[in-house]
Tab-separated table of C-alpha atoms in Angstrom:
chain	number	residue	atom	x	y	z
A	9	HIS	CA	85.299	102.734	101.588
A	10	ARG	CA	87.102	102.071	104.697
A	11	THR	CA	89.434	104.597	105.838
A	12	ASP	CA	92.111	105.019	108.956
A	13	ASP	CA	94.033	108.148	109.415
A	14	VAL	CA	95.415	106.263	112.916
A	15	GLU	CA	93.998	109.109	115.023
A	16	ALA	CA	91.647	106.469	116.761
A	17	GLY	CA	94.330	103.711	117.713
A	18	ALA	CA	95.270	100.389	116.278
A	19	ASN	CA	91.812	100.291	114.864
A	20	GLY	CA	92.135	96.219	114.672
A	21	MET	CA	95.372	96.541	112.968
A	22	ILE	CA	97.811	93.848	114.245
A	23	HIS	CA	101.565	93.646	114.018
A	24	GLY	CA	104.336	90.697	114.343
A	25	GLY	CA	107.337	88.976	112.802
A	26	ALA	CA	111.061	89.199	113.223
A	27	GLY	CA	112.420	92.207	114.826
A	28	ASP	CA	108.898	93.661	114.791
A	29	ASN	CA	108.819	97.360	116.333
A	30	TRP	CA	105.631	98.622	114.363
A	31	HIS	CA	103.793	100.833	116.450
A	32	ILE	CA	102.135	104.446	116.630
A	33	ALA	CA	103.962	107.209	116.574
A	34	THR	CA	104.287	110.711	116.234
A	35	ASN	CA	107.588	111.354	114.900
A	36	ARG	CA	106.555	111.857	111.271
A	37	VAL	CA	102.542	112.025	110.195
A	38	TRP	CA	101.139	112.727	106.713
A	39	SER	CA	97.941	113.673	108.706
A	40	GLY	CA	96.624	114.585	112.214
A	41	ALA	CA	99.258	113.459	114.890
A	42	HIS	CA	99.681	109.951	114.407
A	43	ALA	CA	101.374	107.620	111.907
A	44	TRP	CA	102.301	103.733	112.300
A	45	TYR	CA	105.850	103.432	112.517
A	46	ASN	CA	108.529	100.594	112.012
A	47	GLY	CA	111.676	101.951	113.807
A	48	ASN	CA	112.600	103.165	117.284
A	49	ASP	CA	111.331	106.032	118.698
A	50	THR	CA	114.684	106.940	120.391
A	51	THR	CA	117.434	106.143	117.763
A	52	ARG	CA	115.052	106.683	114.889
A	53	LEU	CA	116.732	103.438	113.266
A	54	TYR	CA	115.120	99.943	112.724
A	55	ALA	CA	116.846	96.940	113.901
A	56	SER	CA	118.819	94.235	111.542
A	57	SER	CA	117.592	91.163	110.179
A	58	MET	CA	113.660	92.310	110.217
A	59	HIS	CA	110.667	90.521	108.445
A	60	ALA	CA	108.103	92.654	110.360
A	61	THR	CA	104.425	92.976	109.095
A	62	LEU	CA	101.604	95.370	109.785
A	63	GLN	CA	98.094	93.563	109.330
A	64	LEU	CA	95.131	95.254	108.192
A	65	PRO	CA	91.668	93.558	109.268
A	66	PRO	CA	89.923	91.441	106.738
A	67	VAL	CA	87.824	92.842	104.385
A	68	ALA	CA	85.454	91.626	101.788
A	69	LEU	CA	86.202	93.342	98.343
A	70	PHE	CA	83.454	94.128	95.278
A	71	THR	CA	84.724	94.470	91.772
A	72	ASN	CA	87.329	97.377	91.013
A	73	ALA	CA	88.316	97.586	94.394
A	74	SER	CA	91.690	99.701	95.340
A	75	PHE	CA	93.916	100.300	98.436
A	76	SER	CA	96.195	103.342	98.837
A	77	PHE	CA	97.946	104.999	101.647
A	78	GLN	CA	100.777	107.501	102.522
A	79	HIS	CA	104.119	106.373	103.241
A	80	TRP	CA	107.415	107.808	104.141
A	81	ILE	CA	110.315	105.498	103.967
A	82	ALA	CA	114.297	105.594	104.738
A	83	SER	CA	116.057	102.402	104.353
A	84	GLU	CA	119.716	101.445	103.430
A	85	VAL	CA	119.792	101.908	99.767
A	86	ASP	CA	122.706	100.895	97.365
A	87	ASN	CA	124.116	104.759	96.502
A	88	ASN	CA	126.984	103.313	94.362
A	89	ALA	CA	124.790	101.286	91.992
A	90	PRO	CA	123.611	103.533	88.807
A	91	ASP	CA	120.050	102.133	89.470
A	92	THR	CA	117.444	102.345	92.265
A	93	TRP	CA	118.682	99.208	94.157
A	94	CYS	CA	118.587	98.900	98.019
A	95	TRP	CA	119.484	96.507	100.703
A	96	ASP	CA	116.318	97.030	103.132
A	97	GLY	CA	112.925	97.548	102.107
A	98	GLY	CA	109.466	97.176	102.049
A	99	ILE	CA	106.763	95.780	100.093
A	100	VAL	CA	102.924	95.281	100.468
A	101	GLU	CA	101.143	92.002	100.643
A	102	ILE	CA	97.866	90.149	100.096
A	103	SER	CA	96.011	87.119	101.419
A	104	THR	CA	92.832	85.063	100.174
A	105	ASN	CA	92.934	82.178	102.514
A	106	ALA	CA	93.091	83.770	106.100
A	107	GLY	CA	96.167	84.593	106.486
A	108	ALA	CA	97.803	81.121	105.592
A	109	SER	CA	99.998	82.482	102.618
A	110	TYR	CA	100.719	85.682	100.916
A	111	THR	CA	101.434	87.119	97.669
A	112	THR	CA	102.937	90.374	96.830
A	113	LEU	CA	101.001	93.086	95.570
A	114	THR	CA	102.463	95.701	92.868
A	115	PRO	CA	101.758	99.185	93.246
A	116	VAL	CA	100.058	101.029	90.143
A	117	GLY	CA	103.378	102.080	88.353
A	118	GLY	CA	105.291	99.379	90.158
A	119	TYR	CA	107.929	99.422	93.017
A	120	PRO	CA	110.514	102.022	92.654
A	121	TYR	CA	113.794	99.843	94.175
A	122	ARG	CA	115.110	96.282	93.798
A	123	ILE	CA	116.393	94.122	96.162
A	124	ARG	CA	120.320	93.750	96.227
A	125	GLY	CA	120.474	90.253	97.158
A	126	TRP	CA	123.294	88.140	99.346
A	127	SER	CA	123.184	85.669	101.901
A	128	ALA	CA	121.536	87.984	104.683
A	129	SER	CA	118.944	89.818	102.402
A	130	PRO	CA	115.283	89.639	103.337
A	131	TRP	CA	114.541	88.828	99.729
A	132	THR	CA	116.014	87.256	96.707
A	133	ASP	CA	118.097	89.360	94.363
A	134	GLY	CA	116.072	91.742	92.501
A	135	THR	CA	112.917	91.630	94.373
A	136	PRO	CA	111.112	94.874	93.681
A	137	CYS	CA	110.173	96.983	96.626
A	138	PHE	CA	109.909	100.285	98.530
A	139	ALA	CA	113.190	102.314	99.504
A	140	GLY	CA	114.477	105.216	99.653
A	141	ASN	CA	116.303	107.861	101.491
A	142	GLY	CA	113.356	109.748	103.386
A	143	GLN	CA	112.418	112.016	100.414
A	144	GLY	CA	109.001	112.694	101.595
A	145	TRP	CA	105.469	111.248	101.745
A	146	THR	CA	104.355	109.292	98.918
A	147	ASN	CA	101.010	108.345	98.091
A	148	VAL	CA	100.487	104.732	96.624
A	149	VAL	CA	97.857	102.906	95.252
A	150	PHE	CA	97.199	98.922	94.496
A	151	ASP	CA	94.687	97.652	92.403
A	152	LEU	CA	92.536	95.011	93.818
A	153	SER	CA	90.151	94.338	91.060
A	154	ALA	CA	91.745	90.681	90.352
A	155	TYR	CA	90.252	89.896	94.082
A	156	GLY	CA	86.663	91.157	93.584
A	157	SER	CA	84.042	88.931	95.681
A	158	GLN	CA	86.703	87.895	97.978
A	159	THR	CA	87.866	88.147	101.661
A	160	VAL	CA	91.236	89.363	101.822
A	161	ILE	CA	93.923	90.036	104.495
A	162	LEU	CA	96.426	92.921	103.553
A	163	ARG	CA	99.715	93.720	105.006
A	164	LEU	CA	102.648	95.776	104.868
A	165	HIS	CA	106.111	93.867	105.289
A	166	PHE	CA	109.244	95.354	106.079
A	167	GLY	CA	112.647	93.479	105.612
A	168	SER	CA	116.368	94.433	106.441
A	169	ASP	CA	119.798	92.687	106.169
A	170	ASP	CA	122.407	91.913	109.242
A	171	ASN	CA	123.955	95.833	109.206
A	172	THR	CA	123.731	99.646	108.396
A	173	GLU	CA	120.081	100.368	109.715
A	174	ARG	CA	118.434	103.815	108.777
A	175	GLU	CA	115.231	105.420	110.094
A	176	GLY	CA	112.483	103.188	108.674
A	177	TRP	CA	108.906	103.037	107.133
A	178	TYR	CA	106.152	105.239	108.079
A	179	ALA	CA	102.164	104.837	106.791
A	180	ASP	CA	99.391	106.903	107.320
A	181	ASP	CA	95.942	107.758	106.008
A	182	PHE	CA	94.995	103.720	104.748
A	183	THR	CA	91.880	103.689	102.562
A	184	LEU	CA	90.205	100.732	101.148
A	185	THR	CA	87.736	101.321	98.589
A	186	PRO	CA	85.593	98.504	97.122
A	187	ALA	CA	83.338	99.702	94.365
A	188	ALA	CA	79.593	99.743	95.038
A	189	PRO	CA	78.009	96.459	93.854
A	190	ALA	CA	75.847	96.528	90.925
A	191	GLU	CA	72.710	95.752	93.475
A	192	ALA	CA	73.304	97.070	96.675
A	193	TRP	CA	70.881	95.562	99.009
A	194	PHE	CA	72.391	96.141	102.437
A	195	GLN	CA	73.196	99.114	104.442
A	196	PRO	CA	74.148	99.334	107.986
A	197	ALA	CA	72.772	102.313	110.299
A	198	ALA	CA	76.443	103.204	111.260
A	199	THR	CA	80.107	102.347	109.965
A	200	ASN	CA	81.769	103.262	113.283
A	201	GLY	CA	81.468	104.464	116.977
A	202	VAL	CA	82.985	103.927	120.197
A	203	LEU	CA	81.659	101.991	123.148
A	204	PRO	CA	82.827	102.207	126.799
A	205	ALA	CA	84.449	98.913	128.230
A	206	GLY	CA	81.918	96.266	129.099
A	207	SER	CA	78.974	97.981	127.095
A	208	ALA	CA	76.698	96.792	124.277
A	209	THR	CA	74.648	98.482	121.491
A	210	ASN	CA	72.709	97.360	118.621
A	211	LEU	CA	73.432	98.134	114.869
A	212	ALA	CA	70.320	98.408	112.617
A	213	ILE	CA	71.157	96.921	108.987
A	214	VAL	CA	68.432	98.016	106.188
A	215	PHE	CA	67.599	95.415	103.744
A	216	THR	CA	66.061	96.555	100.292
A	217	ALA	CA	64.628	94.445	97.295
A	218	THR	CA	64.028	97.587	95.203
A	219	ASN	CA	65.053	96.678	91.486
A	220	LEU	CA	66.464	93.389	92.484
A	221	LEU	CA	66.149	90.498	90.422
A	222	THR	CA	64.789	87.130	91.940
A	223	GLY	CA	67.501	85.213	93.189
A	224	ASP	CA	69.400	84.637	96.413
A	225	ARG	CA	72.348	86.977	97.929
A	226	ALA	CA	75.026	86.461	100.419
A	227	ALA	CA	77.657	88.890	102.040
A	228	THR	CA	79.884	89.216	105.026
A	229	LEU	CA	79.694	92.145	107.258
A	230	TRP	CA	82.924	92.739	109.082
A	231	LEU	CA	83.310	94.437	112.575
A	232	THR	CA	86.458	95.433	113.605
A	233	ASN	CA	87.446	96.776	116.815
A	234	ASN	CA	90.704	97.194	119.292
A	235	CYS	CA	89.943	93.982	121.307
A	236	PRO	CA	93.241	91.978	122.119
A	237	PHE	CA	90.994	88.578	121.759
A	238	THR	CA	88.558	89.280	119.294
A	239	PRO	CA	89.348	92.358	117.061
A	240	ASN	CA	87.605	91.083	113.911
A	241	ARG	CA	83.749	89.557	113.848
A	242	ALA	CA	82.286	88.276	110.528
A	243	ILE	CA	78.504	88.374	110.293
A	244	PRO	CA	77.275	86.608	107.404
A	245	LEU	CA	73.967	88.257	105.612
A	246	ALA	CA	71.461	86.856	103.256
A	247	LEU	CA	68.579	87.940	101.391
A	248	GLN	CA	66.070	85.721	99.175
A	249	VAL	CA	64.270	87.434	96.502
A	250	ARG	CA	61.116	85.955	95.087
A	251	SER	CA	58.963	86.751	92.348
A	252	PRO	CA	55.839	88.446	93.923
A	253	ALA	CA	52.296	86.539	93.622
A	254	GLN	CA	50.439	87.726	90.596
A	255	VAL	CA	46.836	87.653	90.389
A	256	ILE	CA	45.348	87.235	86.689
A	257	ILE	CA	41.784	88.136	86.106
A	258	VAL	CA	39.879	86.623	83.396
A	259	GLY	CA	36.919	88.601	82.212
A	260	ALA	CA	34.112	87.893	79.508
A	261	ALA	CA	32.728	90.820	77.768
A	262	GLN	CA	29.158	90.591	76.258
A	263	THR	CA	29.253	91.803	72.331
A	264	ASN	CA	25.814	90.345	71.197
A	265	PRO	CA	22.955	92.470	72.660
A	266	ASN	CA	20.709	89.475	71.899
């Protein structure tokens, strides 16, 4: 699986959008000394009219994959409402077409709040989202089994209306767990490392056809790094398994001694 505790920098994650203020901060953390934060370190407030996204590197999923992270959020909520309504909040989205479009992902158990919609709202009335008064860190889990065998992009998306800001959204300890395939036919010798600028190294990949049925197999090996120009590289892998040659020995046995 892939984990990111935000202690090694951006690690291939990128951010942008209206009013974007996602950055690595030390104000609040779940573990270690760093977490992603969408807000201002000095004022401890996010901006008005935001549509700011934090995007993870593309990943090829196997069946029964899941995505989880720890988060802390303080946003403008409707304290006068009898239910969990808010004016600002965050959602998680997924793309299956290299970022051309995104669909909202629903966490296991559902989103705890809904957007109170009006003309300046980030989303339409009733949109489920994360929001809150900064009650503490919470672990959230997303079932990605519907996207098995696809390459996807995941992103956090924070939206706000045009007034009344709060501290913002923190995220830490991201974990993406694609379930092991039924036929694990390749394995890189290493899954992470550090290279000095301008240097190079070799990465060994072990292929095995043990117990595999005859047929062709294909996969994509994603390499992520902190290069601002090419943060993600996709390397296609293929394995062709053919039946071994069979030698048939035809023999005759004498049964009559005459």
